[in-house]
Short mmCIF file of C-alpha atoms in Angstrom, two decimals:
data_model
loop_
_atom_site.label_atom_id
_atom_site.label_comp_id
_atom_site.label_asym_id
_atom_site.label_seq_id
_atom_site.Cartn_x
_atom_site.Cartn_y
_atom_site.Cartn_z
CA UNK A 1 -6.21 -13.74 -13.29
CA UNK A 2 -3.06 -13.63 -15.27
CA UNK A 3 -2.51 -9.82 -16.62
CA UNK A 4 -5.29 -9.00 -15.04
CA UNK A 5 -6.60 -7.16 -11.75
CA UNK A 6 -9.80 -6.65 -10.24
CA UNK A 7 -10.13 -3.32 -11.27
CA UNK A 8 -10.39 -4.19 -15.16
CA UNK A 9 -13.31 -6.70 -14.29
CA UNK A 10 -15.66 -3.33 -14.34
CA UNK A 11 -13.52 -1.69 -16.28
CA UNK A 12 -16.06 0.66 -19.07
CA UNK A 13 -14.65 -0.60 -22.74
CA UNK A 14 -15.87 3.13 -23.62
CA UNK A 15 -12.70 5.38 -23.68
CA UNK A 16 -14.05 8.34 -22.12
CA UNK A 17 -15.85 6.25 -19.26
CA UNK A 18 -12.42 4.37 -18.71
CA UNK A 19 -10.70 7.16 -18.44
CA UNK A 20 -13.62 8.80 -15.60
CA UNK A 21 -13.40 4.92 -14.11
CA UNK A 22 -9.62 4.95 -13.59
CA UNK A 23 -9.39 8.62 -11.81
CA UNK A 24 -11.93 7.53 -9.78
CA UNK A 25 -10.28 4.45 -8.94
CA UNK A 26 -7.04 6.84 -8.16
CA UNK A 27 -9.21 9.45 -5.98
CA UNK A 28 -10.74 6.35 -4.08
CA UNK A 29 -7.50 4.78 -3.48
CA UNK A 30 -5.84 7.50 -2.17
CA UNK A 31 -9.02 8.13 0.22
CA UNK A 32 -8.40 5.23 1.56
CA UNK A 33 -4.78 5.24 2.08
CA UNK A 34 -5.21 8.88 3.52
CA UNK A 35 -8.08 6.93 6.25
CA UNK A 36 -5.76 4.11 7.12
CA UNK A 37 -2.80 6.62 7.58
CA UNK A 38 -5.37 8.04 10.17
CA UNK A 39 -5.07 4.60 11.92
CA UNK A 40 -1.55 5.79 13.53
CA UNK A 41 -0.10 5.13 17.06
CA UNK A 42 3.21 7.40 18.14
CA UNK A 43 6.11 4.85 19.29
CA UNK A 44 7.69 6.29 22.24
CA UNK A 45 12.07 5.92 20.71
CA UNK A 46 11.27 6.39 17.19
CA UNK A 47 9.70 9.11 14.65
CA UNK A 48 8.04 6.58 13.19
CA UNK A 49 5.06 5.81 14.10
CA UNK A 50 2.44 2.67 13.56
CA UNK A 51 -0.32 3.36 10.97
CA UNK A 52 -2.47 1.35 8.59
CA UNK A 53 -0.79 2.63 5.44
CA UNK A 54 0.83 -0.28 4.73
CA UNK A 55 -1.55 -2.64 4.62
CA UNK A 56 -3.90 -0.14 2.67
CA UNK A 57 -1.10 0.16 0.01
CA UNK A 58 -0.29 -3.77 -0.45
CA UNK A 59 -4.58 -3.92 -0.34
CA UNK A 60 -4.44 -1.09 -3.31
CA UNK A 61 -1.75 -2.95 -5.35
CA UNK A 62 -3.23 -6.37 -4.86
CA UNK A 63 -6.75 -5.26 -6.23
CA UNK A 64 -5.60 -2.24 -8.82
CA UNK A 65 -2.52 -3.90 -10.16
CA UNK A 66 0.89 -2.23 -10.91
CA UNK A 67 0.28 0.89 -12.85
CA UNK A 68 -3.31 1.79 -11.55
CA UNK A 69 -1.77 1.09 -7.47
CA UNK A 70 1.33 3.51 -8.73
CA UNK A 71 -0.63 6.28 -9.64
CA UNK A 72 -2.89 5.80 -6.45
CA UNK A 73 0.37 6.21 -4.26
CA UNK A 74 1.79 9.34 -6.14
CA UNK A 75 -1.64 10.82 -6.23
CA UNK A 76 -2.08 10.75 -2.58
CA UNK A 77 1.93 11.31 -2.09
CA UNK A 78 0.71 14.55 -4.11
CA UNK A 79 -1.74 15.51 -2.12
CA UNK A 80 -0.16 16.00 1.34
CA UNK A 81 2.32 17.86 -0.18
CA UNK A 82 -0.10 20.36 -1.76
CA UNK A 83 -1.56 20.80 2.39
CA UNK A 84 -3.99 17.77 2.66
CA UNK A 85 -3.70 15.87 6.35
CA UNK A 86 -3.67 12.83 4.73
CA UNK A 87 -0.25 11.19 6.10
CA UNK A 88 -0.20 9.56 9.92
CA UNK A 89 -1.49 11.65 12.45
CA UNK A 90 -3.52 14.31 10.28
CA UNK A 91 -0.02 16.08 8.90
CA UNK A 92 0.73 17.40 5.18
CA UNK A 93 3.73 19.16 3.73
CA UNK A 94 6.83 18.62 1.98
CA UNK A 95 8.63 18.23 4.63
CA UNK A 96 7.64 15.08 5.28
CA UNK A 97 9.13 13.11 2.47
CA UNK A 98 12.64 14.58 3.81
CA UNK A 99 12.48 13.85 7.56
CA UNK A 100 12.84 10.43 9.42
CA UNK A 101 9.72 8.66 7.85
CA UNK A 102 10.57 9.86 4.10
CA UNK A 103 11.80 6.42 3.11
CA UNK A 104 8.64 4.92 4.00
CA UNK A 105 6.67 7.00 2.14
CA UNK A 106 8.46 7.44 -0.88
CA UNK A 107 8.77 3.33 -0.51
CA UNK A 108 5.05 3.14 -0.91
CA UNK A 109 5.27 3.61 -4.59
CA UNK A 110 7.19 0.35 -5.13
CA UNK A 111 5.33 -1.32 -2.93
CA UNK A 112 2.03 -0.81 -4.36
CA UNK A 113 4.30 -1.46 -8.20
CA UNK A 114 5.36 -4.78 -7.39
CA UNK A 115 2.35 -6.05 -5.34
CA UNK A 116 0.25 -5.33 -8.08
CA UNK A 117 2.87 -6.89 -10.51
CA UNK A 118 2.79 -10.06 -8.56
CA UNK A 119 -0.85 -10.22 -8.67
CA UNK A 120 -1.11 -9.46 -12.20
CA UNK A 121 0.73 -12.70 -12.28
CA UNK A 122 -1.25 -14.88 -10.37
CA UNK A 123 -0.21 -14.80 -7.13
CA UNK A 124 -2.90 -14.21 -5.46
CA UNK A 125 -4.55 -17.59 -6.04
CA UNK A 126 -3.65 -18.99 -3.21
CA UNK A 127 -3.46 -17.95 0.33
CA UNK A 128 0.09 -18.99 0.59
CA UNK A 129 1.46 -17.07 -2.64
CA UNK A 130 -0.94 -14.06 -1.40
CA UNK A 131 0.64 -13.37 2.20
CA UNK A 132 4.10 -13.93 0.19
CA UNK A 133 2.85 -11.35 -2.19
CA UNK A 134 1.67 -8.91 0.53
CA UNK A 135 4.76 -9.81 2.37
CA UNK A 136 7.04 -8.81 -0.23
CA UNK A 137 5.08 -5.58 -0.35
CA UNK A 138 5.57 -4.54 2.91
CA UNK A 139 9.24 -5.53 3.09
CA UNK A 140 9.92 -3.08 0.24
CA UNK A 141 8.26 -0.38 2.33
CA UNK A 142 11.04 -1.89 5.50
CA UNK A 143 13.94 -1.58 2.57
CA UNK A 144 13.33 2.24 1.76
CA UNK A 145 12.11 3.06 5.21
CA UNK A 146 15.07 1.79 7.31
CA UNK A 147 17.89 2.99 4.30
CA UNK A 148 16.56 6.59 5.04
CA UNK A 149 16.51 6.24 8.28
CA UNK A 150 19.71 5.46 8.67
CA UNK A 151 21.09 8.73 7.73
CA UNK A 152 19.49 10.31 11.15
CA UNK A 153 20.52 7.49 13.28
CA UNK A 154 23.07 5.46 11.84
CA UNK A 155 22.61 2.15 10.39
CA UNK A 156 23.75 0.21 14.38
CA UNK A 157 20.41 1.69 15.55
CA UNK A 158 17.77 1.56 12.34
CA UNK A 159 17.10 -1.88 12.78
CA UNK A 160 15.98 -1.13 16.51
CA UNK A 161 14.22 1.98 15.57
CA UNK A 162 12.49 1.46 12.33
CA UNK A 163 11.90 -2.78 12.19
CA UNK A 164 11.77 -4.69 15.12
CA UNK A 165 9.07 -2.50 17.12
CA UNK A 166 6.90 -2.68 13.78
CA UNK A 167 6.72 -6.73 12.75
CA UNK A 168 3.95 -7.54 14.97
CA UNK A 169 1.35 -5.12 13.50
CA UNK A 170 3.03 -6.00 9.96
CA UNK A 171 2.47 -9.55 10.10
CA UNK A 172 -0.75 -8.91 11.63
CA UNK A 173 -1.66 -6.17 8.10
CA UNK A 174 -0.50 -8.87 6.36
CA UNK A 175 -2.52 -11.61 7.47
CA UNK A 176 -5.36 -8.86 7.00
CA UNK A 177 -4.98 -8.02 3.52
CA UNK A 178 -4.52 -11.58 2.31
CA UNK A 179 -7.54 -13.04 3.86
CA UNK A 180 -9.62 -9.83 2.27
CA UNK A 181 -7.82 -10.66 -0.83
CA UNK A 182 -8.41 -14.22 -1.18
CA UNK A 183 -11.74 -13.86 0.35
CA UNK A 184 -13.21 -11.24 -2.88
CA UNK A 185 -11.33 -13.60 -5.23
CA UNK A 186 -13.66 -16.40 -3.50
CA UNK A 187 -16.75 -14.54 -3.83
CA UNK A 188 -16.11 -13.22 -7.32
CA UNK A 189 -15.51 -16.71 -8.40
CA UNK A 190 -18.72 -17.94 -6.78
CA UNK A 191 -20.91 -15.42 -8.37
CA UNK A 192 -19.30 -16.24 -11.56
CA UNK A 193 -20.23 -20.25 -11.02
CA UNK A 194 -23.47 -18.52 -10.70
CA UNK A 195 -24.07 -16.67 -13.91
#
């Protein structure tokens, strides 16, 4: 699937119905970031807490590709600055992007870029180059995340407070999204054997 992403399988060839397919695709997305974010569990020495929004943004990238995945992330970036509770724990505002867990939100947007770029290359063909493309994902998400960070707690304690506590549940999202991954690229290919 070379250049190509799940999403343009059912793509409309119709402009106007491409253009309704895609915002939907956008709106969806960001629904279901905004529900995984929901998924969030408060770790007692550090703002940031555990949520499912990193495995729904590598899971967004994988399936929408690069520049569908992008706009998916800004959208619902967007949208809990304009008041939605859509980030971890029901919260909204601007404010967010410029406290301690800024850096892993604004690090979402790579994340879902060069996922999707990496499947739009064929990496997700195999189980093995799909955890190493959700892997790569997520540790773009660690980059930004802990870089921020550091500038409320110093970079002798970011590694403490914003990576360590969090690799268990992120190899765990990882293993998650790869296995749904692979597993609709199974099916897909089955049905078309089929037809």
């Amino acid at each position: 699937m070379r250049n190509s992403t799940y999403a343009n399988l059912f793509r409309p060839e119709i402009r106007k119905e491409a253009y309704l397919y895609d915002l939907m695709l956008v709106i969806g997305g960001s629904v279901f970031i905004a529900l995984c974010a929901q998924f969030s569990f408060s770790v007692p020495f550090s703002p940031v807490p555990i949520t499912g929004q990193t495995f729904a943004i590598i899971l967004t990238g994988a399936f929408l590709g690069s520049r569908m995945a992008s706009l998916t992330v800004i959208a619902y970036l967007l949208e809990g600055i304009a008041g939605l509770p859509v980030f971890a724990h029901a919260q909204f505002g601007l404010a967010h992007l410029f406290g301690p867990t800024g850096g892993y939100l604004i690090g979402f947007v790579p994340a879902a870029f060069v996922t999707g770029w990496l499947a739009e290359q064929g990496w997700g063909k195999s189980i093995f180059a799909t955890f190493v493309m959700m892997g790569l994902g997520t540790a773009l998400v660690f980059v930004c995340g802990l870089s921020w960070l550091s500038l409320f707690f110093g970079s002798n304690n970011v590694i403490e407070i914003g990576l360590f506590p969090y690799l268990p549940g992120a190899f765990v999202k990882i293993v998650l999204a790869t296995l749904i991954f692979t597993g609709s690229r199974a099916i897909i290919a089955f049905r078309n054997k089929g037809d």
